[in-house]
Amino acid sequence: MYEQASHALLNEILAGLRPEIGKFRLRHFYTRLGANFYAIYSLFKLLYGDRPDFKQQMVRLVETLALRYMERTPALRKSDLAREVNYNWFLSQKWVGMALYCDRFADNLQGLREKLPYFQELGVNMLHVMPILDCPLENNDGGYAVRDFRKIDTRYGTLKDVEELAATLKSREILLVLDVVVNHTSDEHEWATRARQGEKKYQGYYYVFDNRETPDAYEEGMPEIFPVTAPGNFTWDEPMGKWVMTVFNNYQWDLNYRNPAVLIEMLDIILFWANKGADILRLDAVAFLWKKIGSTCQNEREAHLLLRLMKDCCQVTAPGVLFIAEAIVAPGEIAKYFGEDAIYSKECEIAYNASLMALLWDAVATKNANLLNLGVKNLPNKLERATWLNYVRCHDDIGLGFDDSDVVLAGYDPTLHRAFLVDYFTGKFPSSPARGMPFGTNLKTGDARISGSLASLVGLESALESEDEEAINAAINALTLLHSIILSFGGLPLMYYGDAVGTLNNLEFLSDPATQHDSRWVHRSRFDWEKAEKRHQSGTVEQRIFSALKKMIALRKELPAFADFDNRHLLLVENQNLLVFYRTDPENCRSRVLVINNFNIEPQSLPVDTLTPHEFYVYESMTDLYSGERVPVEDGQISIPALSFYWLKD
């Protein structure tokens, strides 16, 4: 868009750029800058237009974009151009992801390169390597308290190792996902250290206060994220003699994005990792980017403006790189991180579908899909060029953040139902086979979240201990059913390392003072490669799980109907134990897949006359693509076995 004021400023900025920038051929950079500059200028002015140094900060911003573009390798620039042409590339059904800790999966980055055949065997082609940046040995929040944003923790390797991993992954058509923690730093970061030493410039990078007056005003509206281990949202720093905002932990200082220098620094860091070969960057804790007295300091309008600005700037320098919004917020808020008032994503192309994850676990505990159907029906719409990241398990706890109105419609009391779910998954509920642990229990409200490996939560651990073959089968079926949904639902399925071989809880974390207070480490164990080798031994639990997931992944990649182009249609059926939907090939409306999921521990029936109006079961039977068997109609019904799924096609 051409607009006089912004383009006059752009001309002025370009004329005053550093001389060395003008020596490079930057044709594509200037084209993209011109196309995006009005949006960049407008957003920057909304956020910082009242500052006397507005123009100088704009110059710094554009110089940062240009300098990072100059560092971008020819191979990465070529990839950018290809993805600009095929701009919906990530909506394809061929992508299947896995998240892992580098050290716990393969010791270090070099070891991870050696383990790539494992992912290729399973069919995984998107690798989320959890935080690997330099952090303190203690007080590191599992890698999310970063001490140096441009340095790899020596335990994992070097920057060269990252570049070599990225190049190897690219040669095998595997995407690399890396984290950038945009909300806070470690209190050992250079910025924090210099703030402690009294440098006003770096004190301006954080929220620091001389007394409790302003912090107390903030606290009135701010919830506590970790009420047990990190109560409150401010910490007194004795060397600095000031209060500092610490929303997550007292050693994680929140960055102050009211200061444009902070935005430019973090944007520079984002582009730094884009230039190291990351295809996708996971932006951590984006809901917290803007703090405002009188609010919860989450999901503020300015946080969305910041993300739009980051995305517009990234599209200038590295347009082939996608953003994941790590925003575990209410269902009505999460879709806003794709970008509001737009057809195409203008913030993050990908967002965690935390609501679906929580709803799936509710269905496991209740043995029905009542709340799941309501929640899926009310999932917010995404934008056309955006997609959900669907997962059963991740490195974090399981929150129970479904919409209370849906819980009531399902016939439950929200408070009592959440208490039941916590009891069920921590094994306190009678007859529950789950072996989870509570996390983040709020002693004031009684709220809690859940930790535990997927296999232990679905009952595999207790079944193996009791040597109950029927219970083992049920646990494997539940694990397979959950994965079948994230693979067929629409979006990017993200698996968690260890789940494909049935990794159980690991209690070693209790003996480590650095982790013993955090039950999430129960499902962050070291990958057992001896156990994983059993995936090749017929009849073992590991082989049964691995082969089932491998088969589903391969089948998913062959089904264009499983691509994500708003082509999912939910069918609300009377049998509340079932989740039923169908997917349509976006290029061939006659090619469809009917997906039926049974969460009950007993076989369930579905009247065929609920399906024929949608032109399914016209010929009295359909083929289950997963098993290859025909599923016939008997007495006007089709039967769905306990804890199972169908992917049906004429």
PDB file of C-alpha atoms in Angstrom, residues 10 39 51 66 90 126 149 160 201 209 257 303 330 337 378 454 456 517 534 545 553 581 606 643-644:
ATOM      1  CA  LEU A  10      11.076   5.101   4.157  1.00  0.00           C
ATOM      2  CA  ALA A  39       2.070  -1.910   7.991  1.00  0.00           C
ATOM      3  CA  ARG A  51       8.432   8.966  21.687  1.00  0.00           C
ATOM      4  CA  ALA A  66      18.730  -5.264   6.170  1.00  0.00           C
ATOM      5  CA  PHE A  90       2.597 -25.976   5.656  1.00  0.00           C
ATOM      6  CA  MET A 126       9.081 -31.845  11.563  1.00  0.00           C
ATOM      7  CA  PHE A 149      20.133 -15.714  23.129  1.00  0.00           C
ATOM      8  CA  LYS A 160      28.103 -24.910  14.089  1.00  0.00           C
ATOM      9  CA  LYS A 201      19.606   1.734  29.628  1.00  0.00           C
ATOM     10  CA  PHE A 209      10.514  -0.143  40.491  1.00  0.00           C
ATOM     11  CA  TYR A 257       8.201  -3.978  25.328  1.00  0.00           C
ATOM     12  CA  ALA A 303       0.722  -7.932  22.533  1.00  0.00           C
ATOM     13  CA  ALA A 330      -8.837 -19.497  26.962  1.00  0.00           C
ATOM     14  CA  TYR A 337      -2.915 -15.124  17.818  1.00  0.00           C
ATOM     15  CA  ASN A 378     -17.208 -24.295  19.641  1.00  0.00           C
ATOM     16  CA  LEU A 454       1.014 -40.364  28.038  1.00  0.00           C
ATOM     17  CA  SER A 456       1.136 -43.829  32.331  1.00  0.00           C
ATOM     18  CA  HIS A 517       9.803 -29.430  43.118  1.00  0.00           C
ATOM     19  CA  LYS A 534      11.937 -53.553  21.128  1.00  0.00           C
ATOM     20  CA  ILE A 545       2.464 -48.936  19.573  1.00  0.00           C
ATOM     21  CA  ILE A 553       1.323 -41.511   9.760  1.00  0.00           C
ATOM     22  CA  PHE A 581     -16.514 -35.868  11.564  1.00  0.00           C
ATOM     23  CA  LEU A 606     -24.139 -45.794  15.204  1.00  0.00           C
ATOM     24  CA  LEU A 643     -11.474 -47.460  22.307  1.00  0.00           C
ATOM     25  CA  SER A 644     -11.066 -47.532  18.550  1.00  0.00           C
TER      26      SER A 644
END
